[in-house]
């Protein structure tokens, strides 16, 4: 049986989908592919859905059975070996929830990240002080100060993404609640955080908007979510939405289209980037 991992990498997701496409193009069912490998059909399904790592001997046998040319098999295997290597975030496995590992992988591979956040500044834009205050106030705080500091370190490591030579375009819509809710009795925490948001708002690859109270309800007032778009044509847009003890990853066209439509409506109705900058300065001066 293929070896399980805590969470798939984006490479495994892409190659798993490609394996399924090649099997279907060859006219083989999962049962037939499983017979080629002499394994249960569930093993083939788990490889295609990236529930397990890509076991290289299995990949080679399947590609041959699917009629893939030798040079393409070699290239696919090289990609599979790369995809199977643990991401940098795996060193935080002691505090990183299994359901969030895929999010970090998607985040690192995305070309565009569009998010709606009703409660807090998104993790990619948080200062250390703000992140620590949020984590201490939440359920993670019950795990002790050492775990909180590990989570803060992970969050700061994730932010290296925005310092890359070619970072993704991060487009965030925050409810006005995010600016109004102090996360600490120390006003410097919010002032520093708002200063950081002002700094990021000046970047070409970051777009910040605020959904103001005065504009009333909007179609996103249910839960925070993010939509990822990738450069790889094999990987469709994906949506992540989080709840108290887990998360959902959605890639069906219907689900993604619904979230994209909501984001577009919210973008049109939220404060402009210029108005948002003014709001950030206004709230910064109030703390």
XYZ file of N, CA and C in Angstrom:
861
model
N 0.852 -1.194 0.000
C 0.000 0.000 0.000
C 0.884 1.238 0.000
N 0.425 2.320 -0.690
C 1.206 3.547 -0.745
C 1.283 4.178 0.639
N 2.375 4.832 0.902
C 2.681 5.385 2.196
C 1.892 6.662 2.454
N 1.267 6.743 3.639
C 0.452 7.904 3.964
C 1.320 9.090 4.395
N 0.837 10.279 4.093
C 1.483 11.503 4.542
C 0.472 12.308 5.336
N 0.974 13.270 6.120
C 0.074 14.084 6.926
C -0.898 14.860 6.041
N -0.409 15.356 4.931
C -1.258 16.106 4.003
C -0.555 16.148 2.657
N -1.305 16.205 1.564
C -0.670 16.210 0.247
C -0.011 17.540 -0.066
N 1.012 17.494 -0.894
C 1.568 18.709 -1.461
C 0.771 19.043 -2.714
N 0.922 20.272 -3.183
C 0.225 20.659 -4.414
C 0.680 19.790 -5.576
N 1.984 19.448 -5.591
C 2.488 18.583 -6.657
C 1.777 17.247 -6.683
N 1.518 16.682 -5.515
C 0.796 15.405 -5.460
C -0.635 15.550 -5.957
N -1.265 16.668 -5.627
C -2.633 16.918 -6.099
C -2.656 16.997 -7.623
N -1.713 17.769 -8.189
C -1.644 17.927 -9.645
C -1.383 16.593 -10.335
N -0.376 15.846 -9.846
C -0.006 14.591 -10.497
C -1.072 13.518 -10.285
N -1.741 13.557 -9.148
C -2.832 12.614 -8.934
C -3.946 12.811 -9.947
N -4.296 14.070 -10.189
C -5.315 14.368 -11.196
C -4.843 13.935 -12.587
N -3.543 14.124 -12.851
C -2.998 13.735 -14.156
C -3.030 12.224 -14.328
N -2.743 11.482 -13.257
C -2.831 10.024 -13.317
C -4.251 9.580 -13.657
N -5.227 10.234 -13.046
C -6.620 9.890 -13.335
C -6.955 10.171 -14.798
N -6.508 11.322 -15.302
C -6.774 11.670 -16.699
C -6.157 10.653 -17.656
N -4.918 10.224 -17.353
C -4.243 9.254 -18.213
C -4.940 7.896 -18.167
N -5.413 7.517 -16.982
C -6.147 6.243 -16.869
C -7.433 6.291 -17.685
N -8.167 7.388 -17.551
C -9.426 7.517 -18.278
C -9.190 7.582 -19.784
N -8.104 8.261 -20.201
C -7.777 8.335 -21.625
C -7.426 6.959 -22.183
N -6.866 6.103 -21.311
C -6.517 4.744 -21.729
C -7.721 3.811 -21.708
N -8.858 4.321 -21.212
C -10.074 3.520 -21.190
C -10.109 2.476 -20.092
N -9.362 2.700 -19.021
C -9.312 1.733 -17.921
C -10.085 2.254 -16.709
N -10.778 1.365 -16.034
C -11.442 1.709 -14.785
C -10.438 1.608 -13.647
N -10.818 2.088 -12.472
C -9.928 1.954 -11.317
C -9.733 0.484 -10.962
N -10.766 -0.319 -11.116
C -10.643 -1.749 -10.832
C -9.606 -2.395 -11.744
N -9.633 -2.006 -13.021
C -8.686 -2.582 -13.980
C -7.256 -2.125 -13.677
N -7.109 -0.830 -13.318
C -5.777 -0.323 -12.956
C -5.268 -1.027 -11.706
N -6.159 -1.295 -10.769
C -5.766 -1.985 -9.538
C -5.289 -3.403 -9.831
N -5.930 -4.054 -10.797
C -5.512 -5.413 -11.145
C -4.108 -5.410 -11.751
N -3.771 -4.360 -12.491
C -2.422 -4.237 -13.044
C -1.390 -4.187 -11.917
N -1.732 -3.470 -10.848
C -0.814 -3.329 -9.709
C -0.934 -4.474 -8.708
N -2.010 -5.262 -8.849
C -2.318 -6.318 -7.882
C -2.537 -5.730 -6.479
N -3.334 -4.664 -6.451
C -3.703 -4.020 -5.193
C -5.211 -3.787 -5.205
N -5.735 -3.288 -4.088
C -7.153 -2.954 -4.005
C -7.437 -1.683 -4.814
N -8.621 -1.556 -5.418
C -8.968 -0.335 -6.156
C -8.830 0.930 -5.321
N -9.022 0.795 -4.001
C -8.902 1.970 -3.134
C -7.499 2.573 -3.192
N -6.482 1.754 -3.439
C -5.111 2.261 -3.530
C -4.955 3.186 -4.733
N -5.544 2.806 -5.848
C -5.499 3.653 -7.048
C -6.256 4.951 -6.794
N -7.422 4.833 -6.162
C -8.215 6.031 -5.865
C -7.443 6.988 -4.966
N -6.780 6.455 -3.949
C -6.052 7.322 -3.017
C -4.873 8.005 -3.696
N -4.240 7.349 -4.654
C -3.162 8.007 -5.391
C -3.707 9.138 -6.246
N -4.841 8.900 -6.888
C -5.424 9.910 -7.774
C -5.976 11.109 -7.012
N -6.415 10.881 -5.786
C -6.956 11.979 -4.981
C -5.930 12.555 -4.010
N -4.682 12.090 -4.124
C -3.574 12.588 -3.293
C -3.790 12.325 -1.811
N -4.516 11.270 -1.494
C -4.661 10.871 -0.094
C -3.426 10.139 0.410
N -2.590 9.681 -0.507
C -1.335 9.026 -0.155
C -0.234 9.563 -1.064
N 1.000 9.347 -0.640
C 2.128 9.739 -1.483
C 2.146 8.880 -2.751
N 2.805 9.387 -3.770
C 2.901 8.675 -5.041
C 4.037 7.658 -4.965
N 3.700 6.388 -4.837
C 4.723 5.350 -4.757
C 5.297 5.138 -6.154
N 6.590 5.416 -6.308
C 7.213 5.475 -7.627
C 7.064 4.176 -8.429
N 7.313 2.981 -7.867
C 7.121 1.760 -8.676
C 5.691 1.624 -9.206
N 4.711 1.987 -8.386
C 3.322 1.935 -8.836
C 3.086 2.908 -9.987
N 3.649 4.116 -9.855
C 3.494 5.128 -10.904
C 4.074 4.622 -12.220
N 5.261 4.040 -12.178
C 5.904 3.541 -13.393
C 5.070 2.444 -14.060
N 4.548 1.514 -13.267
C 3.732 0.423 -13.820
C 2.450 0.970 -14.436
N 1.806 1.899 -13.738
C 0.548 2.456 -14.247
C 0.763 3.225 -15.543
N 1.795 4.053 -15.593
C 2.035 4.855 -16.795
C 2.317 3.964 -17.999
N 3.050 2.893 -17.773
C 3.300 1.936 -18.855
C 1.999 1.296 -19.316
N 1.164 0.907 -18.364
C -0.130 0.308 -18.698
C -1.038 1.287 -19.432
N -0.854 2.581 -19.170
C -1.678 3.594 -19.821
C -1.135 3.990 -21.197
N -0.026 3.379 -21.603
C 0.532 3.653 -22.927
C 1.328 4.930 -23.019
N 1.852 5.402 -21.910
C 2.640 6.639 -21.894
C 4.049 6.340 -22.399
N 4.574 7.206 -23.249
C 5.910 7.017 -23.817
C 6.981 7.042 -22.734
N 8.097 6.346 -23.001
C 9.159 6.199 -22.000
C 9.700 7.540 -21.507
N 9.909 8.496 -22.427
C 10.467 9.781 -22.005
C 9.484 10.546 -21.118
N 8.182 10.382 -21.384
C 7.172 11.033 -20.557
C 7.087 10.362 -19.188
N 7.283 9.041 -19.163
C 7.309 8.322 -17.888
C 8.449 8.849 -17.026
N 9.604 9.007 -17.624
C 10.768 9.510 -16.893
C 10.506 10.893 -16.316
N 9.918 11.764 -17.119
C 9.625 13.124 -16.658
C 8.588 13.105 -15.537
N 7.571 12.254 -15.672
C 6.520 12.157 -14.661
C 7.105 11.664 -13.339
N 7.965 10.664 -13.415
C 8.576 10.105 -12.206
C 9.425 11.156 -11.493
N 10.163 11.953 -12.246
C 10.966 13.016 -11.635
C 10.080 14.010 -10.898
N 8.949 14.357 -11.523
C 8.004 15.265 -10.873
C 7.406 14.639 -9.618
N 7.115 13.335 -9.688
C 6.539 12.632 -8.540
C 7.523 12.596 -7.375
N 8.799 12.348 -7.681
C 9.806 12.333 -6.622
C 9.914 13.703 -5.951
N 9.825 14.757 -6.755
C 9.868 16.110 -6.210
C 8.623 16.388 -5.372
N 7.469 15.955 -5.868
C 6.209 16.192 -5.161
C 6.167 15.472 -3.825
N 6.837 14.337 -3.734
C 6.827 13.544 -2.505
C 7.729 14.114 -1.410
N 8.584 15.068 -1.762
C 9.454 15.646 -0.741
C 8.623 16.528 0.194
N 8.834 16.400 1.498
C 8.048 17.192 2.450
C 8.256 18.687 2.243
N 7.187 19.460 2.404
C 7.301 20.907 2.335
C 7.973 21.448 3.589
N 8.425 22.711 3.530
C 9.126 23.304 4.667
C 8.269 23.282 5.928
N 6.943 23.359 5.743
C 6.037 23.425 6.891
C 5.971 22.124 7.684
N 6.484 21.033 7.113
C 6.413 19.756 7.822
C 7.225 19.776 9.120
N 8.179 20.699 9.230
C 8.935 20.751 10.485
C 8.107 21.338 11.623
N 6.911 21.857 11.278
C 5.990 22.340 12.298
C 4.869 21.325 12.543
N 5.132 20.057 12.198
C 4.089 19.044 12.291
C 3.557 18.876 13.708
N 4.358 19.280 14.708
C 3.922 19.115 16.096
C 2.777 20.044 16.463
N 2.629 21.157 15.748
C 1.551 22.104 16.056
C 0.634 22.367 14.859
N 1.044 21.945 13.684
C 0.266 22.238 12.479
C -0.861 21.218 12.333
N -2.127 21.654 12.393
C -3.225 20.704 12.210
C -3.140 20.051 10.836
N -3.486 18.773 10.761
C -3.395 18.048 9.499
C -4.188 18.739 8.399
N -5.377 19.261 8.764
C -6.231 19.874 7.748
C -5.660 21.183 7.218
N -4.694 21.796 7.958
C -4.140 23.072 7.513
C -2.880 22.908 6.680
N -2.287 21.720 6.698
C -1.057 21.494 5.934
C -1.276 21.732 4.444
N -2.401 21.248 3.916
C -2.676 21.448 2.498
C -2.838 22.928 2.192
N -3.440 23.684 3.114
C -3.609 25.117 2.902
C -2.251 25.789 2.683
N -1.282 25.471 3.529
C 0.044 26.083 3.408
C 0.693 25.702 2.076
N 0.467 24.467 1.640
C 0.998 24.033 0.353
C 0.336 24.792 -0.792
N -0.981 24.940 -0.739
C -1.714 25.680 -1.770
C -1.277 27.139 -1.793
N -1.128 27.715 -0.623
C -0.711 29.102 -0.482
C 0.621 29.347 -1.182
N 1.547 28.408 -0.996
C 2.871 28.569 -1.574
C 2.911 28.386 -3.075
N 1.920 27.694 -3.642
C 1.907 27.418 -5.078
C 0.994 28.349 -5.864
N 0.169 29.115 -5.174
C -0.851 29.922 -5.846
C -0.250 31.110 -6.593
N -0.919 31.466 -7.676
C -0.576 32.682 -8.418
C -1.395 33.864 -7.901
N -2.633 33.594 -7.505
C -3.529 34.603 -6.932
C -4.202 33.999 -5.707
N -4.243 34.749 -4.620
C -4.978 34.354 -3.416
C -5.979 35.463 -3.112
N -7.255 35.111 -3.166
C -8.304 36.075 -2.825
C -9.008 35.590 -1.556
N -9.094 36.461 -0.552
C -9.617 36.044 0.747
C -10.648 37.026 1.270
N -11.592 36.467 2.037
C -12.511 37.279 2.828
C -12.279 36.933 4.291
N -12.080 37.959 5.121
C -11.811 37.734 6.543
C -12.733 38.614 7.392
N -13.681 38.011 8.107
C -14.632 38.796 8.905
C -14.167 39.093 10.327
N -13.102 38.433 10.800
C -12.769 38.532 12.218
C -11.391 39.124 12.510
N -10.368 38.641 11.815
C -8.999 39.033 12.135
C -8.216 39.359 10.868
N -7.108 40.058 11.037
C -6.177 40.279 9.936
C -5.691 38.908 9.450
N -5.662 38.680 8.141
C -5.184 37.380 7.631
C -3.769 37.073 8.105
N -3.483 35.784 8.308
C -2.202 35.355 8.845
C -1.009 35.862 8.061
N -1.128 35.957 6.736
C -0.002 36.405 5.918
C 0.363 37.863 6.165
N -0.531 38.603 6.822
C -0.293 40.035 7.023
C -0.154 40.407 8.497
N -0.139 39.440 9.386
C -0.092 39.723 10.816
C 1.320 40.037 11.299
N 1.392 40.938 12.283
C 2.653 41.136 12.997
C 2.811 40.013 14.026
N 4.004 39.863 14.557
C 4.217 38.843 15.589
C 3.335 39.116 16.808
N 3.270 40.389 17.219
C 2.487 40.730 18.404
C 1.010 40.444 18.217
N 0.485 40.793 17.042
C -0.932 40.553 16.759
C -1.200 39.051 16.703
N -0.339 38.309 16.001
C -0.514 36.860 15.890
C -0.502 36.206 17.270
N 0.427 36.632 18.109
C 0.538 36.045 19.451
C -0.729 36.330 20.261
N -1.248 37.542 20.169
C -2.453 37.896 20.924
C -3.660 37.084 20.459
N -3.792 36.921 19.145
C -4.907 36.150 18.604
C -4.814 34.686 19.020
N -3.620 34.117 18.924
C -3.432 32.713 19.267
C -3.625 32.463 20.753
N -3.183 33.398 21.588
C -3.366 33.240 23.030
C -4.831 33.332 23.426
N -5.597 34.126 22.682
C -7.017 34.288 23.001
C -7.867 33.130 22.501
N -7.373 32.410 21.502
C -8.148 31.327 20.904
C -7.914 30.007 21.602
N -8.483 28.953 21.033
C -8.386 27.631 21.654
C -6.950 27.136 21.697
N -6.108 27.611 20.766
C -4.726 27.156 20.743
C -3.998 27.576 22.007
N -4.470 28.662 22.660
C -3.846 29.129 23.879
C -3.892 28.109 24.993
N -4.848 27.178 24.914
C -4.951 26.144 25.930
C -3.816 25.126 25.838
N -3.042 25.166 24.777
C -1.965 24.202 24.579
C -0.674 24.629 25.265
N -0.661 25.841 25.793
C 0.521 26.302 26.497
C 1.346 27.278 25.681
N 2.199 28.065 26.344
C 2.973 29.115 25.662
C 3.934 28.585 24.615
N 4.488 27.384 24.824
C 5.426 26.846 23.837
C 4.737 26.597 22.500
N 3.521 26.032 22.546
C 2.779 25.778 21.313
C 2.401 27.086 20.628
N 2.032 28.087 21.429
C 1.693 29.395 20.854
C 2.885 29.961 20.096
N 4.070 29.885 20.691
C 5.256 30.424 20.034
C 5.592 29.658 18.763
N 5.355 28.356 18.758
C 5.579 27.558 17.545
C 4.623 28.012 16.443
N 3.376 28.279 16.815
C 2.398 28.754 15.835
C 2.774 30.137 15.310
N 3.249 30.986 16.182
C 3.694 32.314 15.744
C 4.850 32.177 14.763
N 5.795 31.302 15.076
C 6.941 31.086 14.174
C 6.475 30.578 12.814
N 5.531 29.650 12.808
C 4.983 29.136 11.556
C 4.339 30.259 10.753
N 3.577 31.101 11.422
C 2.903 32.207 10.728
C 3.912 33.172 10.130
N 4.966 33.470 10.852
C 5.987 34.375 10.330
C 6.731 33.735 9.149
N 6.952 32.417 9.231
C 7.615 31.706 8.134
C 6.758 31.756 6.874
N 5.455 31.618 7.033
C 4.549 31.675 5.883
C 4.669 33.016 5.153
N 4.964 34.078 5.877
C 5.003 35.409 5.278
C 6.184 35.614 4.346
N 7.158 34.699 4.381
C 8.265 34.781 3.420
C 7.743 34.702 1.985
N 6.567 34.115 1.840
C 5.924 33.993 0.528
C 5.799 35.350 -0.159
N 5.467 36.376 0.612
C 5.254 37.706 0.040
C 6.562 38.434 -0.253
N 7.676 37.856 0.193
C 8.985 38.473 -0.067
C 9.700 37.821 -1.242
N 9.062 36.827 -1.854
C 9.691 36.167 -2.997
C 9.847 37.140 -4.161
N 10.694 36.755 -5.095
C 10.911 37.599 -6.275
C 9.629 37.773 -7.078
N 8.835 36.709 -7.167
C 7.566 36.773 -7.896
C 6.451 36.255 -6.988
N 6.013 37.071 -6.019
C 5.020 36.606 -5.053
C 3.636 36.503 -5.688
N 2.741 35.754 -5.064
C 1.371 35.727 -5.565
C 0.703 37.075 -5.335
N -0.360 37.329 -6.073
C -1.161 38.530 -5.816
C -2.128 38.198 -4.690
N -1.973 38.868 -3.570
C -2.845 38.663 -2.409
C -3.905 39.758 -2.398
N -5.167 39.353 -2.495
C -6.288 40.306 -2.549
C -7.223 39.966 -1.399
N -7.284 40.854 -0.413
C -8.020 40.581 0.820
C -9.141 41.596 1.011
N -10.314 41.088 1.357
C -11.425 41.924 1.803
C -11.649 41.620 3.279
N -11.535 42.633 4.129
C -11.731 42.476 5.565
C -12.974 43.235 5.996
N -13.743 42.638 6.897
C -14.832 43.389 7.500
C -14.263 44.506 8.376
N -15.023 45.557 8.528
C -14.589 46.660 9.385
C -14.352 46.182 10.822
N -15.029 45.094 11.206
C -14.819 44.500 12.528
C -13.345 44.235 12.802
N -12.609 43.825 11.774
C -11.187 43.496 11.925
C -10.422 44.705 12.449
N -10.778 45.908 11.979
C -10.070 47.115 12.389
C -10.555 47.618 13.745
N -11.798 47.343 14.067
C -12.391 47.838 15.309
C -12.058 46.974 16.521
N -11.830 45.673 16.294
C -11.654 44.765 17.429
C -10.203 44.770 17.911
N -9.922 45.312 19.089
C -8.559 45.226 19.629
C -8.285 43.806 20.102
N -7.120 43.280 19.814
C -6.791 41.915 20.231
C -5.955 41.906 21.496
N -5.600 43.099 21.979
C -4.761 43.204 23.171
C -5.092 44.502 23.908
N -4.882 44.515 25.229
C -5.073 45.745 25.993
C -3.964 46.744 25.698
N -2.893 46.248 25.118
C -1.775 47.106 24.744
C -2.061 47.705 23.367
N -2.314 49.002 23.327
C -2.672 49.660 22.080
C -1.594 49.580 21.019
N -0.347 49.359 21.437
C 0.752 49.284 20.468
C 0.585 48.097 19.527
N -0.048 47.031 20.019
C -0.236 45.844 19.182
C -1.066 46.192 17.961
N -2.186 46.876 18.168
C -3.036 47.245 17.031
C -2.382 48.336 16.183
N -1.698 49.279 16.811
C -1.031 50.319 16.022
C 0.024 49.709 15.112
N 0.823 48.808 15.656
C 1.857 48.156 14.831
C 1.217 47.344 13.708
N 0.103 46.684 14.019
C -0.557 45.881 12.994
C -1.112 46.761 11.882
N -1.722 47.865 12.244
C -2.276 48.760 11.225
C -1.160 49.418 10.418
N -0.026 49.689 11.057
C 1.132 50.187 10.311
C 1.582 49.165 9.269
N 1.560 47.899 9.662
C 1.983 46.849 8.729
C 1.000 46.743 7.568
N -0.292 46.865 7.849
C -1.276 46.829 6.768
C -1.081 48.003 5.818
N -0.765 49.158 6.360
C -0.493 50.318 5.507
C 0.732 50.071 4.633
N 1.746 49.444 5.213
C 2.944 49.120 4.444
C 2.605 48.176 3.289
N 1.831 47.118 3.584
C 1.482 46.154 2.551
C 0.552 46.759 1.501
N -0.304 47.673 1.908
C -1.257 48.254 0.959
C -0.564 49.038 -0.143
N 0.691 49.412 0.086
C 1.452 50.162 -0.920
C 2.141 49.249 -1.928
N 2.070 47.938 -1.713
C 2.743 46.999 -2.608
C 1.887 46.692 -3.835
N 2.582 46.457 -4.946
C 1.879 46.170 -6.198
C 1.098 44.863 -6.139
N 1.613 43.879 -5.405
C 1.013 42.541 -5.415
C 0.105 42.284 -4.215
N -0.270 43.347 -3.511
C -1.208 43.226 -2.399
C -2.325 44.235 -2.598
N -3.578 43.765 -2.530
C -4.757 44.628 -2.634
C -5.584 44.442 -1.368
N -5.827 45.529 -0.651
C -6.621 45.475 0.576
C -7.876 46.322 0.421
N -9.008 45.755 0.840
C -10.272 46.477 0.855
C -10.994 46.185 2.165
N -11.777 47.150 2.614
C -12.562 46.984 3.839
C -14.041 47.038 3.485
N -14.806 46.062 4.010
C -16.265 46.074 3.892
C -16.793 46.872 5.082
N -17.260 48.072 4.816
C -17.640 48.980 5.899
C -19.037 48.664 6.446
N -19.236 48.971 7.737
C -20.528 48.762 8.374
C -21.625 49.557 7.671
N -21.297 50.768 7.252
C -22.306 51.658 6.686
C -22.919 51.120 5.400
N -22.221 50.181 4.759
C -22.724 49.627 3.504
C -23.650 48.436 3.716
N -23.885 48.075 4.986
C -24.855 47.026 5.275
C -24.332 45.625 4.997
N -25.232 44.637 4.956
C -24.814 43.243 4.759
C -24.289 43.000 3.344
N -23.499 41.955 3.229
C -22.979 41.567 1.914
C -23.049 40.046 1.809
N -22.895 39.485 0.621
C -23.119 38.047 0.433
C -22.078 37.138 1.067
N -21.008 37.695 1.635
C -19.973 36.844 2.218
C -20.100 36.658 3.720
N -21.164 37.199 4.334
C -21.262 37.191 5.794
C -21.658 35.822 6.347
N -20.816 34.841 6.120
C -21.041 33.498 6.655
C -19.795 32.989 7.379
N -18.676 32.950 6.702
C -17.447 32.428 7.295
C -16.263 32.922 6.467
N -15.082 32.955 7.041
C -13.903 33.327 6.252
C -13.616 32.265 5.203
N -13.104 32.701 4.057
C -12.718 31.742 3.024
C -11.653 32.351 2.135
N -10.924 31.477 1.457
C -9.898 31.902 0.499
C -10.077 31.147 -0.794
N -9.788 31.813 -1.898
C -9.833 31.196 -3.222
C -8.434 31.257 -3.814
N -7.940 30.093 -4.242
C -6.598 29.984 -4.817
C -6.695 29.762 -6.318
N -5.868 30.505 -7.053
C -5.746 30.286 -8.503
C -4.275 30.008 -8.793
N -4.029 29.020 -9.669
C -2.674 28.525 -9.892
C -2.222 28.736 -11.330
N -0.904 28.752 -11.500
C -0.339 28.860 -12.843
C -0.469 27.542 -13.590
N -0.443 26.419 -12.836
C -0.505 25.105 -13.463
C -1.898 24.852 -14.031
N -2.002 24.599 -15.339
C -3.327 24.365 -15.931
C -3.994 23.096 -15.406
N -3.191 22.152 -14.869
C -3.761 20.908 -14.360
C -4.516 21.109 -13.042
N -4.228 22.203 -12.359
C -4.816 22.412 -11.042
C -5.918 23.459 -11.118
N -7.158 23.076 -10.831
C -8.267 24.041 -10.913
C -8.251 24.992 -9.728
N -9.015 26.065 -9.842
C -9.199 26.948 -8.699
C -9.714 26.133 -7.519
N -9.269 26.495 -6.312
C -9.721 25.798 -5.110
C -10.142 26.817 -4.061
N -11.123 26.430 -3.252
C -11.619 27.281 -2.172
C -11.369 26.585 -0.844
N -10.926 27.362 0.128
C -10.714 26.871 1.491
C -11.634 27.647 2.411
N -12.385 26.945 3.234
C -13.185 27.610 4.259
C -12.992 26.875 5.565
N -12.859 27.639 6.627
C -12.462 27.084 7.917
C -13.603 27.153 8.915
N -13.671 26.150 9.809
C -14.583 26.198 10.945
C -13.786 25.863 12.199
N -14.444 25.768 13.349
C -13.734 25.707 14.623
C -12.706 24.591 14.702
N -13.044 23.398 14.242
C -12.155 22.249 14.428
C -11.641 21.659 13.115
N -11.815 22.351 12.015
C -11.358 21.794 10.748
C -11.593 22.750 9.599
N -11.634 22.193 8.395
C -11.773 23.021 7.202
C -12.322 22.182 6.062
N -12.789 22.870 5.027
C -13.251 22.226 3.807
C -12.434 22.758 2.640
N -12.070 21.868 1.722
C -11.406 22.245 0.471
C -12.367 21.914 -0.660
N -12.731 22.925 -1.432
C -13.738 22.774 -2.472
C -13.105 23.033 -3.833
N -13.291 22.108 -4.776
C -12.759 22.347 -6.119
C -13.780 22.064 -7.207
N -15.028 21.771 -6.847
C -16.049 21.581 -7.876
C -16.345 22.922 -8.537
N -16.630 22.882 -9.819
C -16.864 24.125 -10.563
C -18.005 24.935 -9.957
N -19.047 24.251 -9.506
C -20.206 24.935 -8.932
C -19.832 25.677 -7.655
N -19.104 25.008 -6.760
C -18.725 25.611 -5.486
C -17.765 26.783 -5.705
N -16.765 26.579 -6.555
C -15.779 27.632 -6.802
C -16.438 28.838 -7.457
N -17.324 28.600 -8.422
C -18.011 29.696 -9.110
C -18.848 30.519 -8.141
N -19.505 29.839 -7.190
C -20.320 30.550 -6.211
C -19.460 31.467 -5.345
N -18.317 30.960 -4.900
C -17.432 31.781 -4.066
C -16.800 32.914 -4.869
N -16.462 32.650 -6.124
C -15.889 33.691 -6.975
C -16.900 34.807 -7.218
N -18.165 34.432 -7.425
C -19.214 35.436 -7.629
C -19.384 36.306 -6.389
N -19.342 35.671 -5.214
C -19.452 36.424 -3.964
C -18.278 37.394 -3.830
N -17.074 36.928 -4.121
C -15.903 37.808 -4.036
C -16.026 38.997 -4.981
N -16.515 38.740 -6.180
C -16.667 39.833 -7.148
C -17.684 40.865 -6.665
N -18.802 40.390 -6.093
C -19.808 41.309 -5.543
C -19.230 42.108 -4.382
N -18.491 41.445 -3.521
C -17.907 42.124 -2.370
C -16.842 43.135 -2.790
N -16.062 42.780 -3.811
C -15.042 43.697 -4.309
C -15.674 44.991 -4.806
N -16.803 44.844 -5.533
C -17.490 46.017 -6.069
C -18.100 46.874 -4.963
N -18.546 46.218 -3.878
C -19.230 46.953 -2.816
C -18.336 47.451 -1.706
N -17.131 46.918 -1.582
C -16.239 47.306 -0.486
C -15.561 48.641 -0.778
N -14.946 49.199 0.248
C -14.222 50.458 0.087
C -13.098 50.293 -0.935
N -12.858 51.323 -1.710
C -11.767 51.299 -2.682
C -10.439 51.189 -1.940
N -9.378 50.904 -2.679
C -8.062 50.798 -2.041
C -7.656 52.138 -1.420
N -8.038 53.255 -2.074
C -7.710 54.571 -1.528
C -8.497 54.829 -0.244
N -9.809 54.504 -0.266
C -10.650 54.669 0.917
C -10.153 53.747 2.045
N -9.750 52.545 1.688
C -9.247 51.595 2.683
C -7.991 52.134 3.362
N -7.088 52.716 2.592
C -5.886 53.296 3.183
C -6.249 54.378 4.193
N -7.252 55.194 3.841
C -7.706 56.236 4.768
C -8.283 55.641 6.042
N -9.057 54.562 5.910
C -9.625 53.898 7.093
C -8.524 53.326 7.981
N -7.505 52.724 7.353
C -6.404 52.167 8.129
C -5.708 53.261 8.936
N -5.505 54.418 8.331
C -4.852 55.523 9.038
C -5.746 56.049 10.156
N -7.039 56.128 9.871
C -7.986 56.622 10.868
C -8.015 55.724 12.102
N -8.109 54.414 11.878
C -8.163 53.512 13.009
C -6.819 53.402 13.710
N -5.740 53.531 12.945
C -4.408 53.506 13.544
C -4.273 54.620 14.567
N -4.793 55.815 14.251
C -4.673 56.955 15.147
C -5.585 56.842 16.350
N -6.570 55.926 16.312
C -7.504 55.789 17.419
C -6.996 54.853 18.512
N -5.914 54.132 18.238
C -5.384 53.207 19.251
C -4.183 53.833 19.977
